Tab-separated table of C-alpha atoms in Angstrom:
chain	number	residue	atom	x	y	z
A	29	MET	CA	16.817	8.426	108.631
A	30	ASN	CA	16.391	12.183	108.232
A	31	THR	CA	13.464	13.945	106.581
A	32	ARG	CA	15.265	14.331	103.238
A	33	GLN	CA	16.120	10.587	102.979
A	34	LYS	CA	12.529	9.644	103.873
A	35	GLY	CA	11.288	11.848	101.066
A	36	ILE	CA	13.524	10.111	98.531
A	37	VAL	CA	12.371	6.637	99.633
A	38	SER	CA	8.707	7.593	99.498
A	39	LEU	CA	9.082	9.040	96.005
A	40	ILE	CA	10.788	5.894	94.675
A	41	ALA	CA	8.238	3.621	96.313
A	42	GLY	CA	5.444	5.692	94.804
A	43	GLY	CA	6.912	5.380	91.299
A	44	THR	CA	7.714	9.087	90.854
A	45	LEU	CA	10.933	8.312	88.936
A	46	ALA	CA	11.572	11.844	87.660
A	47	LEU	CA	11.386	13.393	91.113
A	48	SER	CA	13.405	10.610	92.719
A	49	SER	CA	16.134	11.062	90.126
A	50	VAL	CA	16.320	14.755	90.943
A	51	SER	CA	16.476	14.004	94.637
A	52	LEU	CA	19.169	11.363	94.164
A	53	ALA	CA	21.178	13.639	91.947
A	54	ALA	CA	21.034	16.289	94.579
A	55	ALA	CA	21.926	13.831	97.321
A	56	VAL	CA	24.896	12.203	95.560
A	57	PRO	CA	27.854	14.464	94.749
A	58	PRO	CA	29.308	14.225	91.206
A	59	THR	CA	32.345	11.959	90.729
A	60	ALA	CA	35.160	11.931	88.189
A	61	PRO	CA	34.648	9.754	85.069
A	62	ASP	CA	35.993	6.225	85.312
A	63	ALA	CA	38.327	5.359	82.382
A	64	ALA	CA	37.407	1.640	82.528
A	65	THR	CA	33.724	2.516	82.400
A	66	ASP	CA	34.249	4.788	79.386
A	67	LYS	CA	36.221	2.046	77.601
A	68	ALA	CA	33.510	-0.541	78.278
A	69	ALA	CA	30.833	1.855	77.071
A	70	THR	CA	32.806	2.549	73.889
A	71	GLY	CA	33.185	-1.183	73.264
A	72	GLN	CA	29.467	-1.709	73.738
A	73	GLU	CA	28.681	1.093	71.334
A	74	THR	CA	31.044	-0.399	68.718
A	75	ALA	CA	29.506	-3.856	69.087
A	76	ALA	CA	26.036	-2.377	68.842
A	77	ALA	CA	26.998	-0.483	65.674
A	78	ALA	CA	28.439	-3.640	64.123
A	79	ALA	CA	25.294	-5.602	64.982
A	80	THR	CA	23.164	-2.863	63.449
A	81	ALA	CA	25.271	-2.849	60.279
A	82	GLN	CA	25.067	-6.630	60.047
A	83	ALA	CA	21.315	-6.557	60.520
A	84	SER	CA	21.050	-3.905	57.806
A	85	GLN	CA	23.123	-6.057	55.472
A	86	HIS	CA	20.915	-9.078	56.108
A	87	ALA	CA	17.846	-6.990	55.504
A	88	ALA	CA	19.367	-5.747	52.231
A	89	ILE	CA	19.863	-9.244	50.805
A	90	ARG	CA	16.769	-10.827	52.260
A	91	ASN	CA	14.551	-9.939	49.324
A	92	ILE	CA	16.815	-11.159	46.502
A	93	GLN	CA	14.986	-13.580	44.236
A	94	GLY	CA	16.225	-15.955	41.564
A	95	THR	CA	15.618	-19.165	39.680
A	96	PHE	CA	17.635	-22.331	39.218
A	97	ALA	CA	17.068	-24.761	36.380
A	98	TRP	CA	18.638	-28.035	35.343
A	99	ASN	CA	18.154	-30.686	32.710
A	100	GLN	CA	19.473	-34.188	33.187
A	101	GLU	CA	18.991	-34.918	29.493
A	102	VAL	CA	21.505	-32.319	28.331
A	103	ARG	CA	24.310	-34.004	26.418
A	104	THR	CA	27.867	-32.811	25.947
A	105	ASP	CA	29.106	-32.977	22.378
A	106	ASN	CA	32.098	-35.194	21.701
A	107	ALA	CA	34.459	-32.324	20.922
A	108	THR	CA	33.812	-30.754	24.335
A	109	LEU	CA	33.903	-34.146	26.055
A	110	GLU	CA	37.283	-34.916	24.541
A	111	LYS	CA	38.661	-31.475	25.401
A	112	GLN	CA	37.410	-31.200	28.975
A	113	LEU	CA	37.709	-34.797	30.155
A	114	TYR	CA	40.123	-36.697	27.924
A	115	ARG	CA	42.714	-34.352	26.467
A	116	SER	CA	43.907	-32.808	29.744
A	117	SER	CA	46.112	-35.688	30.832
A	118	THR	CA	46.494	-39.402	30.367
A	119	HIS	CA	46.622	-39.591	34.175
A	120	LEU	CA	43.146	-38.124	34.744
A	121	CYS	CA	39.781	-39.850	34.423
A	122	ALA	CA	40.813	-43.480	34.010
A	123	ALA	CA	44.526	-42.930	33.476
A	124	GLN	CA	46.160	-45.883	31.805
A	125	GLY	CA	49.422	-45.766	33.714
A	126	PRO	CA	52.872	-44.390	32.898
A	127	GLU	CA	53.672	-47.258	30.568
A	128	GLY	CA	50.738	-46.289	28.380
A	129	ALA	CA	51.720	-42.638	28.245
A	130	ALA	CA	55.355	-43.404	27.443
A	131	ALA	CA	54.737	-46.135	24.873
A	132	SER	CA	56.689	-46.053	21.622
A	133	PRO	CA	54.957	-45.097	18.352
A	134	GLN	CA	55.159	-48.747	17.246
A	135	ALA	CA	53.457	-49.911	20.430
A	136	VAL	CA	50.763	-47.258	20.094
A	137	GLU	CA	50.102	-48.318	16.510
A	138	ALA	CA	49.908	-51.995	17.532
A	139	GLU	CA	47.447	-51.152	20.296
A	140	SER	CA	45.242	-48.835	18.274
A	141	GLY	CA	43.138	-51.520	16.626
A	142	PRO	CA	39.631	-52.449	17.762
A	143	ILE	CA	39.188	-54.779	20.730
A	144	THR	CA	36.896	-57.560	19.573
A	145	HIS	CA	37.114	-59.939	22.556
A	146	ILE	CA	37.359	-59.725	26.358
A	147	GLU	CA	38.785	-62.537	28.482
A	148	VAL	CA	36.638	-63.521	31.495
A	149	SER	CA	38.278	-65.602	34.234
A	150	GLY	CA	38.732	-66.100	37.966
A	151	ASP	CA	36.581	-67.839	40.562
A	152	VAL	CA	33.818	-68.587	38.093
A	153	SER	CA	32.241	-71.774	36.841
A	154	HIS	CA	32.399	-70.595	33.224
A	155	ALA	CA	35.598	-68.877	32.151
A	156	PHE	CA	35.313	-67.786	28.541
A	157	THR	CA	36.308	-65.316	25.873
A	158	ALA	CA	33.480	-62.859	25.310
A	159	SER	CA	32.830	-61.511	21.848
A	160	VAL	CA	32.146	-57.782	22.111
A	161	SER	CA	29.830	-57.823	19.092
A	162	GLU	CA	27.848	-60.823	20.375
A	163	PHE	CA	27.282	-59.262	23.811
A	164	THR	CA	26.347	-55.969	22.192
A	165	ASP	CA	23.657	-57.856	20.280
A	166	LYS	CA	22.269	-59.926	23.167
A	167	ALA	CA	22.655	-57.429	26.019
A	168	PRO	CA	22.549	-53.995	24.358
A	169	ALA	CA	22.656	-50.881	26.498
A	170	LYS	CA	21.984	-47.280	25.546
A	171	LYS	CA	21.710	-44.645	28.237
A	172	VAL	CA	22.534	-41.018	29.028
A	173	MET	CA	25.168	-41.201	31.768
A	174	GLY	CA	27.458	-38.802	33.563
A	175	CYS	CA	31.238	-38.651	33.389
A	176	THR	CA	32.804	-36.449	36.059
A	177	CYS	CA	36.290	-36.055	37.478
A	178	ALA	CA	36.386	-36.465	41.255
A	179	GLY	CA	38.196	-33.150	41.672
A	180	ASN	CA	35.737	-31.125	39.612
A	181	PRO	CA	34.822	-27.961	41.562
A	182	ALA	CA	31.274	-26.673	41.896
A	183	ASP	CA	31.665	-24.429	38.860
A	184	GLY	CA	34.033	-26.696	36.950
A	185	LEU	CA	33.779	-27.985	33.406
A	186	ALA	CA	35.066	-31.522	34.059
A	187	SER	CA	31.536	-32.897	34.245
A	188	ALA	CA	29.491	-34.080	31.302
A	189	ASN	CA	26.506	-36.119	30.199
A	190	ALA	CA	26.746	-38.346	27.153
A	191	ALA	CA	24.573	-40.887	25.375
A	192	VAL	CA	26.638	-44.056	25.615
A	193	GLU	CA	26.074	-47.384	23.875
A	194	GLY	CA	27.542	-50.807	24.430
A	195	PHE	CA	26.571	-53.883	26.429
A	196	ARG	CA	25.528	-54.445	30.012
A	197	LEU	CA	28.350	-55.729	32.183
A	198	ALA	CA	25.804	-57.668	34.252
A	199	ALA	CA	25.198	-60.008	31.283
A	200	LEU	CA	28.891	-60.883	31.111
A	201	ILE	CA	29.057	-61.466	34.884
A	202	ASN	CA	25.950	-63.658	34.867
A	203	GLU	CA	27.292	-65.823	32.074
A	204	ALA	CA	30.543	-66.315	33.980
A	205	ASN	CA	28.528	-67.532	37.007
A	206	PRO	CA	30.825	-66.348	39.840
A	207	ALA	CA	31.393	-68.359	43.014
A	208	ALA	CA	29.002	-67.609	45.852
A	209	ASP	CA	31.727	-65.884	47.871
A	210	ALA	CA	33.200	-63.894	44.982
A	211	ASN	CA	33.636	-60.293	46.095
A	212	THR	CA	36.068	-58.619	43.695
A	213	ILE	CA	36.060	-57.740	40.008
A	214	THR	CA	39.225	-56.541	38.290
A	215	PHE	CA	39.357	-54.819	34.915
A	216	THR	CA	42.577	-54.963	32.910
A	217	ALA	CA	43.300	-52.528	30.098
A	218	ARG	CA	45.259	-53.286	26.963
A	219	ASP	CA	48.348	-51.511	28.338
A	220	GLY	CA	48.252	-53.448	31.626
A	221	TYR	CA	46.502	-50.813	33.733
A	222	ARG	CA	44.172	-52.447	36.285
A	223	VAL	CA	41.272	-51.336	38.475
A	224	ALA	CA	39.789	-53.583	41.175
A	225	LEU	CA	36.330	-52.887	42.587
A	226	PRO	CA	33.934	-54.656	44.957
A	227	LEU	CA	31.784	-57.005	42.869
A	228	SER	CA	28.624	-55.936	44.702
A	229	TYR	CA	29.394	-52.262	43.990
A	230	VAL	CA	29.544	-52.920	40.247
A	231	THR	CA	26.460	-55.141	40.099
A	232	GLN	CA	24.365	-52.626	42.067
A	233	ARG	CA	24.996	-49.911	39.474
A	234	TYR	CA	24.210	-49.395	35.839
A	235	SER	CA	27.520	-50.637	34.433
A	236	ILE	CA	28.285	-50.638	30.717
A	237	ILE	CA	31.198	-51.590	28.503
A	238	VAL	CA	30.856	-48.610	26.185
A	239	SER	CA	31.741	-48.821	22.493
A	240	ALA	CA	30.021	-45.653	21.190
A	241	VAL	CA	29.456	-42.147	22.564
A	242	ASN	CA	26.785	-39.814	21.195
A	243	GLY	CA	26.354	-42.034	18.152
A	244	GLU	CA	30.062	-42.038	17.319
A	245	GLY	CA	32.461	-44.933	17.790
A	246	ALA	CA	34.483	-44.742	20.992
A	247	ASP	CA	37.750	-44.861	19.046
A	248	SER	CA	37.070	-41.515	17.374
A	249	ALA	CA	34.875	-39.996	20.109
A	250	ILE	CA	37.064	-40.564	23.168
A	251	GLY	CA	40.199	-42.191	21.771
A	252	CYS	CA	39.785	-45.799	22.890
A	253	SER	CA	38.201	-49.003	21.622
A	254	ASN	CA	35.913	-49.372	24.647
A	255	GLN	CA	35.504	-48.005	28.145
A	256	LEU	CA	33.880	-49.062	31.392
A	257	TRP	CA	31.219	-46.573	32.576
A	258	LEU	CA	29.658	-46.873	36.042
A	259	GLY	CA	26.605	-45.048	37.365
A	260	SER	CA	27.149	-42.615	40.273
A	261	THR	CA	30.903	-43.145	40.235
A	262	SER	CA	33.905	-40.914	39.625
A	263	ALA	CA	35.416	-41.223	36.155
A	264	ARG	CA	38.746	-42.196	37.691
A	265	THR	CA	37.491	-45.815	37.634
A	266	PHE	CA	36.365	-45.683	33.980
A	267	VAL	CA	38.968	-48.069	32.550
A	268	ARG	CA	39.633	-47.663	28.842
A	269	ASP	CA	40.457	-50.439	26.366
A	270	VAL	CA	39.254	-53.270	28.604
A	271	VAL	CA	40.674	-56.633	27.447
A	272	ALA	CA	40.130	-58.789	30.542
A	273	VAL	CA	37.702	-59.133	33.447
A	274	GLU	CA	38.604	-61.264	36.460
A	275	ILE	CA	36.144	-62.154	39.226
A	276	THR	CA	37.743	-63.458	42.415
A	277	CYS	CA	37.247	-64.273	46.093
A	278	GLU	CA	39.582	-62.071	48.132
A	279	ALA	CA	40.246	-62.115	51.877
A	280	THR	CA	39.992	-58.323	51.820
A	281	PRO	CA	37.978	-56.890	48.939
A	282	PRO	CA	38.983	-53.508	47.515
A	283	PRO	CA	37.434	-50.413	49.083
A	284	VAL	CA	34.340	-48.805	47.638
A	285	PRO	CA	35.274	-45.826	45.477
A	286	GLY	CA	34.750	-42.795	47.638
A	287	ALA	CA	34.970	-39.030	47.426
A	288	PRO	CA	37.156	-36.751	49.567
A	289	ALA	CA	35.480	-34.970	52.447
A	290	ASP	CA	35.587	-31.651	50.596
A	291	ALA	CA	34.305	-33.045	47.296
A	292	ASN	CA	31.669	-31.226	45.295
A	293	GLN	CA	28.479	-33.165	46.066
A	294	PRO	CA	26.439	-33.589	44.010
A	295	ASN	CA	29.113	-33.116	41.392
A	296	ILE	CA	27.753	-30.742	38.785
A	297	GLY	CA	29.084	-28.629	35.972
A	298	VAL	CA	27.779	-25.139	35.262
A	299	THR	CA	27.204	-24.775	31.522
A	300	ALA	CA	25.435	-21.382	31.466
A	301	GLY	CA	24.437	-18.657	33.866
A	302	SER	CA	23.102	-15.116	34.098
A	303	ALA	CA	22.460	-12.484	36.747
A	304	GLU	CA	20.261	-9.390	36.903
A	305	ARG	CA	20.179	-6.518	39.367
């Protein structure tokens, strides 16, 4: 090691970075720029600029403030309920089947009268014909409940609250006294449309045979004599014009009504909003 090299080493070891840099620069001859190095440096600078811009953007929105309010007691008027949830299609929200939609005017007229009785049968110890008026008197139900289409988006209008009245389905089931292994309940509409649900699913929810909505008869409010409403359930299972209930023991009970993986949960409808800058 010559005297010059020893001087460089001693400077570095002693922490004199400025002097050692000068010595090294003098000792090492300049080289031509490396294209790969320039490209890498440019990429690093671009990434750094993007990160800085992103950080600036995050900093810009970090201080935004707002409020969110809701009211579970808000009720949808019958005109809006009929427009948003019932008028759209006979195949949405408890569709009654193609035969109901294509019925002749004579058939529609024959089926437009009030339903006064519901047949109860199946694997029960007491099959009977239930009087709607009698059950409304002995097991009355009045509650604000939700009616929402399963496909309603986060900002959709196909979601509503309504004050419904009728009788508790549990009273009808209890009077029928189902068999111990009964696991299925099937609702049949006047036009033959049927919906089968797990019996336990129905009994674990607030389930009502509705005959009035927001103080108005169901026939004029939503266009049917009665309708099944279930708590925390998509309106696709809300059978209209129920004329028969069958409770049975099935080898394979029907599946629990579910929501698609991309469903809006909880399913809400935005009724009003505002924004300020």
